[in-house]
Amino acid sequence: MLTFKLAQRFSERRSRSGLFAFIASSSTVGIVLGCAVLIASLSMMNGFQNVLEQKLLKAVPHVSFTKVEGTFDNWQSMVDIAKRDSRVIEAYPVIKQTAMLRSGDQFKGIVLEGIAAAGPHPSVTEFFSSGALSALETPNTIVLGQGIANSYGVEVGDTLELLVADQSSQQFRSPQRHGLKVVGLFEFGGELDHQMGYVSLDTARLIGEIEQGVSAIELKVSDVFQAPRIANSVGNQLPELVYVDHWMRTQGHLYRDIELVRTVIYLVLVLVMAVACFNIVSTLVMTVTKKRPQIAMLKTMGLDNRRVVATFCWQGTLSGLKGAVWGSILGIALASALPDIILLFERLLHFQVLSDDVYFVSEVPSQWRWFDVVLVSSVAVVMSAVATLYPAWRATQIEPAQALHEHH
């Protein structure tokens, strides 16, 4: 391990001074900061993807079948056909319609969704306030999005007026009015809180003037990324003509955006590390220049070019390794504290990074993974090792006799 010990000796702080010490330190600091920022950035993308897969996909249907005309009167048989597919976890009936909500002199357009309070219902009910689902069994009741409630000063127990277009005639007529009592709130933590209201199937039929049946059948599937394939497979088995939809069509742009940003971060990773490693090149070139007499002396004592190269490779790699270790520790700490740090800045500066009426989530999520930490660290170390090649080659070009003569 002669080359390793020589690399350590060349790297000792006491052998450096002034500008040389600053450049040597900045190379390590650059790698530390690069690793930390990239790990935190990748953790943020992991957080967004996790919220999309684990939270948003509970609030939106994985697959949806809507009848081309009219309603599904025999919806139970449609549910049975869908559940024959082993990839389908649950199938449930819904009635969707748009309406205008009136509170005092304020109006708000919402998507009204009728669900079976007692039977199979969507996972979105996990975000209902306590007791809200069972309370929906009472006629003319509604579970309202928390964002709508906050915006219009509505509380549980209030009665709202719902305006719905008259479906019975093609002519322009005044909308039908329905009084609905708020029995609970729905809080997802994103734009859905400002869009949705939930009622029972019976209430939805009354509002939409539907005698029986439902307007759509929705599915929850085991593998969300197989949703398009499952949608087509089940849709082809249904006896009625339907519109087929799935979450990749309605919310897929979010997933594609996250993957695009992650790819860009991987490209930035290589570029940032390349820039950080330029300082290693500068440090080692200066080391070669400063240590010419010592290198010449070592070569006269029998140190061959291969070991000279190995010495400088060790020196650059050790610098990269030190930066990668400290950068990983700082990156993990930053990623873990990122949501709290952003929340603190939001409170201090009185602004919201992600507005919950615009984005699908209102808080910046973060979830660090060992894969990202190892990947970023490995790239840092490998780039550091690559950065040593030119200075190491310069060291092999030193002629011992000439270098020692110049020194004297």
XYZ file of C-alpha atoms in Angstrom:
408
model
C 0.000 0.000 0.000
C 2.909 2.330 -0.716
C 0.895 4.350 -3.230
C -1.964 4.813 -0.715
C 0.419 6.143 1.957
C 2.089 8.473 -0.562
C -1.357 9.800 -1.560
C -2.148 10.467 2.114
C 1.205 12.258 2.572
C 0.593 14.456 -0.490
C -2.904 15.266 0.819
C -1.796 16.342 4.309
C -3.082 19.790 5.241
C 0.261 20.937 6.654
C 1.855 20.530 3.235
C -0.581 23.093 1.805
C -0.845 26.818 2.182
C -2.768 29.817 0.819
C -4.450 29.425 -2.548
C -3.429 25.761 -2.842
C -5.230 24.890 0.424
C -8.330 26.838 -0.645
C -8.602 25.067 -4.034
C -8.016 21.681 -2.402
C -10.768 22.314 0.163
C -13.189 23.754 -2.393
C -12.960 20.584 -4.493
C -14.205 18.514 -1.553
C -16.814 21.116 -0.538
C -18.111 21.216 -4.131
C -18.660 17.457 -4.112
C -20.327 17.624 -0.669
C -22.794 20.302 -1.785
C -23.408 18.613 -5.154
C -24.204 15.267 -3.508
C -26.422 16.855 -0.841
C -28.503 18.922 -3.280
C -28.936 16.052 -5.750
C -29.985 13.569 -3.039
C -32.505 16.112 -1.703
C -33.837 16.772 -5.240
C -34.264 13.068 -6.014
C -35.936 12.581 -2.614
C -38.439 15.300 -3.491
C -39.272 13.529 -6.774
C -39.651 10.243 -4.848
C -42.015 12.050 -2.480
C -44.185 13.355 -5.319
C -44.304 9.900 -6.917
C -45.222 8.308 -3.572
C -48.046 10.836 -3.017
C -49.287 10.161 -6.552
C -49.287 6.358 -6.151
C -50.296 6.025 -2.493
C -52.615 9.011 -2.000
C -53.938 10.551 -5.215
C -54.812 7.148 -6.694
C -57.072 6.524 -3.702
C -59.008 9.676 -4.530
C -59.335 9.112 -8.310
C -60.643 5.937 -9.985
C -58.077 3.619 -11.569
C -60.527 2.620 -14.318
C -63.922 4.090 -15.219
C -66.703 2.887 -17.556
C -69.389 5.398 -18.540
C -72.399 4.441 -20.628
C -72.574 6.141 -24.019
C -76.252 6.947 -23.553
C -78.419 6.819 -20.442
C -77.467 4.886 -17.318
C -76.451 1.378 -16.287
C -79.741 -0.105 -15.046
C -78.195 -3.542 -14.451
C -75.025 -2.185 -12.865
C -74.710 -5.130 -10.458
C -74.101 -7.548 -13.340
C -71.468 -5.137 -14.739
C -69.724 -5.117 -11.364
C -69.790 -8.943 -11.288
C -68.222 -9.137 -14.780
C -65.473 -6.704 -13.775
C -64.666 -8.590 -10.560
C -64.115 -11.840 -12.482
C -60.755 -10.357 -13.522
C -58.243 -11.279 -10.804
C -56.456 -7.928 -11.255
C -59.583 -6.021 -10.160
C -59.687 -5.473 -6.387
C -63.013 -3.649 -6.210
C -65.784 -2.423 -8.531
C -68.381 0.112 -7.433
C -71.196 2.208 -8.929
C -71.130 6.030 -9.007
C -73.241 8.872 -10.371
C -71.252 11.915 -11.486
C -72.665 15.293 -12.409
C -71.710 18.942 -12.278
C -73.601 21.442 -10.168
C -73.457 24.975 -8.829
C -73.172 25.408 -5.087
C -74.664 28.470 -3.472
C -73.707 29.732 -0.031
C -75.211 33.132 0.742
C -74.450 35.303 -2.275
C -71.458 33.169 -3.356
C -71.505 30.519 -6.094
C -69.079 27.656 -6.743
C -69.047 25.045 -9.500
C -68.383 21.540 -8.156
C -68.248 17.935 -9.324
C -70.946 16.034 -7.446
C -70.297 12.320 -7.016
C -72.937 9.903 -5.777
C -71.512 6.857 -3.999
C -72.994 3.831 -2.228
C -72.681 4.699 1.451
C -73.419 1.151 2.639
C -72.205 -0.959 -0.294
C -68.884 -1.006 -2.206
C -67.513 2.524 -2.407
C -64.285 4.205 -3.582
C -61.178 4.496 -1.399
C -61.641 8.267 -1.381
C -63.869 7.785 1.685
C -60.637 7.329 3.706
C -60.311 11.125 3.527
C -63.811 11.751 4.930
C -64.177 13.159 8.427
C -65.261 10.720 11.133
C -68.833 9.467 10.744
C -69.381 11.302 7.447
C -69.830 8.159 5.322
C -72.591 6.657 7.459
C -74.287 10.083 7.714
C -74.638 10.134 3.898
C -77.348 7.456 4.150
C -79.687 10.239 5.301
C -81.394 11.829 2.244
C -80.298 15.292 1.035
C -76.914 15.300 2.748
C -73.470 16.078 1.352
C -69.800 15.623 2.285
C -68.035 18.755 1.087
C -64.388 19.350 0.157
C -62.436 21.105 2.909
C -61.135 23.721 0.444
C -64.675 24.718 -0.566
C -65.752 24.829 3.087
C -62.811 27.088 3.995
C -63.326 29.409 1.011
C -67.038 29.955 1.660
C -67.113 29.716 5.461
C -69.200 26.536 5.496
C -69.273 24.258 8.556
C -70.734 20.830 9.318
C -74.445 21.245 9.987
C -74.965 24.108 7.511
C -77.493 23.756 4.700
C -76.392 24.674 1.171
C -78.386 25.323 -1.961
C -77.434 23.266 -4.997
C -78.351 24.466 -8.499
C -78.561 21.797 -11.186
C -79.414 22.252 -14.869
C -82.855 20.973 -15.858
C -82.220 17.668 -17.672
C -85.813 17.164 -18.819
C -85.807 19.773 -21.591
C -83.461 21.014 -24.268
C -84.697 24.558 -23.769
C -83.053 27.064 -21.463
C -84.834 26.950 -18.141
C -84.048 28.054 -14.638
C -81.956 25.461 -12.780
C -83.500 23.145 -10.234
C -82.729 23.936 -6.603
C -81.944 21.399 -3.914
C -81.158 21.989 -0.248
C -78.354 19.766 1.062
C -77.138 19.538 4.643
C -73.344 19.294 5.181
C -72.745 16.188 7.337
C -68.980 15.921 6.926
C -65.865 17.246 5.218
C -63.452 15.688 2.743
C -59.780 16.621 3.168
C -57.271 15.270 0.674
C -54.776 18.124 0.864
C -54.818 19.257 -2.768
C -56.952 20.635 -5.583
C -59.625 17.949 -5.133
C -60.639 19.683 -1.876
C -61.768 22.643 -4.010
C -63.649 20.583 -6.611
C -65.544 17.685 -5.049
C -68.754 17.061 -3.155
C -70.068 13.571 -2.262
C -73.669 12.448 -1.810
C -75.411 9.074 -1.598
C -76.624 7.295 -4.745
C -80.254 7.965 -3.794
C -79.617 11.690 -3.340
C -77.662 11.787 -6.630
C -80.593 10.104 -8.434
C -82.980 12.661 -6.985
C -80.788 15.590 -8.049
C -80.056 14.169 -11.514
C -83.633 12.949 -12.083
C -82.431 9.380 -12.613
C -85.123 6.786 -11.976
C -82.721 3.912 -11.382
C -79.234 2.766 -12.251
C -75.925 4.641 -12.176
C -73.941 6.719 -14.660
C -70.580 4.958 -14.266
C -68.800 1.877 -12.936
C -65.350 2.483 -11.413
C -62.627 -0.061 -10.664
C -59.771 -0.286 -8.216
C -56.963 -2.486 -9.596
C -53.992 -4.247 -7.998
C -51.331 -2.838 -10.366
C -52.051 0.809 -11.193
C -49.569 0.794 -14.083
C -51.565 -1.995 -15.771
C -54.753 0.127 -15.615
C -54.948 0.842 -19.407
C -54.606 -2.854 -20.243
C -57.129 -3.913 -17.567
C -59.554 -1.197 -18.729
C -59.513 -2.509 -22.305
C -59.704 -6.148 -21.205
C -62.723 -5.675 -18.915
C -64.373 -3.137 -21.245
C -64.419 -5.678 -24.083
C -66.345 -8.134 -21.879
C -69.134 -5.715 -20.966
C -72.447 -6.271 -22.797
C -73.138 -2.551 -23.243
C -71.477 0.240 -25.223
C -69.256 2.248 -22.859
C -66.654 4.993 -22.761
C -63.442 3.560 -21.288
C -61.240 5.780 -19.139
C -58.351 5.258 -16.720
C -56.110 7.302 -14.447
C -53.181 7.317 -16.915
C -55.372 9.379 -19.232
C -56.729 11.768 -16.587
C -53.753 12.061 -14.217
C -50.960 10.441 -16.229
C -49.411 13.819 -17.076
C -48.412 14.143 -13.403
C -46.546 10.831 -13.511
C -44.855 11.735 -16.803
C -43.829 15.133 -15.429
C -42.274 13.511 -12.347
C -40.353 11.006 -14.488
C -39.166 13.795 -16.818
C -37.868 15.898 -13.922
C -36.148 12.822 -12.443
C -34.393 12.177 -15.786
C -33.269 15.822 -15.933
C -31.896 15.525 -12.374
C -29.877 12.447 -13.409
C -28.361 14.455 -16.273
C -27.670 17.383 -13.940
C -26.057 14.896 -11.531
C -23.347 14.043 -14.041
C -22.794 17.698 -15.003
C -22.631 18.959 -11.406
C -20.160 16.238 -10.457
C -18.077 16.988 -13.545
C -17.853 20.667 -12.549
C -17.063 19.759 -8.926
C -14.333 17.374 -10.078
C -12.613 20.084 -12.165
C -11.314 21.418 -8.852
C -9.740 18.019 -8.209
C -7.900 18.342 -11.531
C -6.650 21.804 -10.491
C -5.589 20.545 -7.059
C -3.660 17.572 -8.447
C -1.997 19.612 -11.208
C -0.799 22.038 -8.534
C 0.338 19.081 -6.398
C 2.343 17.676 -9.320
C 3.942 21.087 -9.906
C 4.729 21.606 -6.227
C 5.957 18.057 -5.581
C 8.162 17.740 -8.679
C 11.374 17.246 -6.642
C 9.764 14.633 -4.367
C 8.269 12.762 -7.350
C 11.669 12.878 -9.125
C 13.388 11.552 -5.998
C 10.845 8.727 -5.686
C 11.374 7.810 -9.348
C 15.156 7.647 -8.856
C 14.492 5.294 -5.904
C 12.612 2.926 -8.222
C 8.970 4.127 -8.188
C 7.692 3.188 -11.644
C 5.129 5.139 -13.677
C 2.319 2.722 -12.805
C 2.727 3.475 -9.101
C 3.007 7.206 -9.780
C -0.366 7.049 -11.551
C -1.825 4.939 -8.702
C -0.633 7.505 -6.130
C -2.473 10.385 -7.766
C -5.522 8.238 -8.494
C -5.695 7.432 -4.774
C -5.351 11.103 -3.869
C -8.230 12.225 -6.121
C -10.418 9.259 -5.221
C -9.927 9.853 -1.477
C -10.969 13.474 -1.950
C -14.072 12.332 -3.862
C -14.829 9.631 -1.285
C -14.638 12.126 1.575
C -16.941 14.514 -0.310
C -19.382 11.703 -1.171
C -19.619 10.472 2.452
C -20.204 13.932 3.938
C -22.457 14.888 1.024
C -24.588 11.757 1.558
C -24.955 12.462 5.280
C -25.894 16.087 4.596
C -28.207 15.038 1.725
C -30.093 12.508 3.885
C -30.467 15.093 6.667
C -31.654 17.721 4.175
C -34.096 15.322 2.502
C -35.546 14.276 5.871
C -36.018 17.873 7.010
C -37.066 19.312 3.619
C -40.861 19.452 4.250
C -40.302 21.190 7.619
C -37.739 23.615 6.134
C -40.124 24.634 3.323
C -42.998 24.956 5.820
C -40.817 27.262 7.954
C -39.988 29.445 4.925
C -43.687 29.573 3.990
C -44.564 30.861 7.468
C -41.707 33.369 7.597
C -42.265 34.763 4.089
C -46.080 34.353 4.087
C -46.415 32.522 0.778
C -47.339 28.986 -0.289
C -44.986 27.003 -2.523
C -47.753 24.647 -3.699
C -51.211 26.200 -3.615
C -53.772 23.497 -2.774
C -56.334 24.894 -5.225
C -53.874 24.502 -8.141
C -51.688 21.443 -7.411
C -52.681 17.888 -6.549
C -50.789 18.195 -3.237
C -50.334 21.217 -0.978
C -47.085 20.260 0.804
C -43.682 19.459 -0.694
C -43.118 15.748 0.079
C -39.740 14.061 0.474
C -38.674 10.414 0.683
C -34.987 9.502 0.405
C -33.935 6.077 -0.832
C -30.663 4.203 -0.458
C -30.554 3.618 -4.220
C -30.315 7.369 -4.870
C -27.720 7.865 -2.124
C -25.522 5.050 -3.482
C -25.987 6.240 -7.088
C -25.026 9.866 -6.350
C -22.081 8.806 -4.180
C -20.834 6.318 -6.784
C -20.974 8.906 -9.564
C -19.034 11.354 -7.348
C -16.291 8.815 -6.589
C -16.032 7.574 -10.195
C -15.865 11.136 -11.572
C -13.207 11.954 -8.973
C -11.158 8.964 -10.099
C -11.528 9.970 -13.766
C -10.424 13.524 -12.899
C -7.059 12.182 -11.666
C -5.987 10.714 -15.016
C -4.550 13.885 -16.571
C -2.585 15.048 -13.475
C -1.305 11.465 -12.993
C -0.107 11.397 -16.605
C 1.621 14.766 -16.041
C 3.438 13.261 -13.059
C 4.786 10.370 -15.165
C 6.329 12.899 -17.615
C 8.653 14.332 -14.964
C 12.316 13.651 -15.770
C 14.116 12.983 -12.448
C 17.472 14.520 -13.478
C 15.906 17.710 -14.832
C 13.504 18.120 -11.878
C 16.270 17.656 -9.294
C 18.579 20.015 -11.186
C 15.865 22.713 -11.256
C 15.255 22.214 -7.544
C 18.911 22.815 -6.746
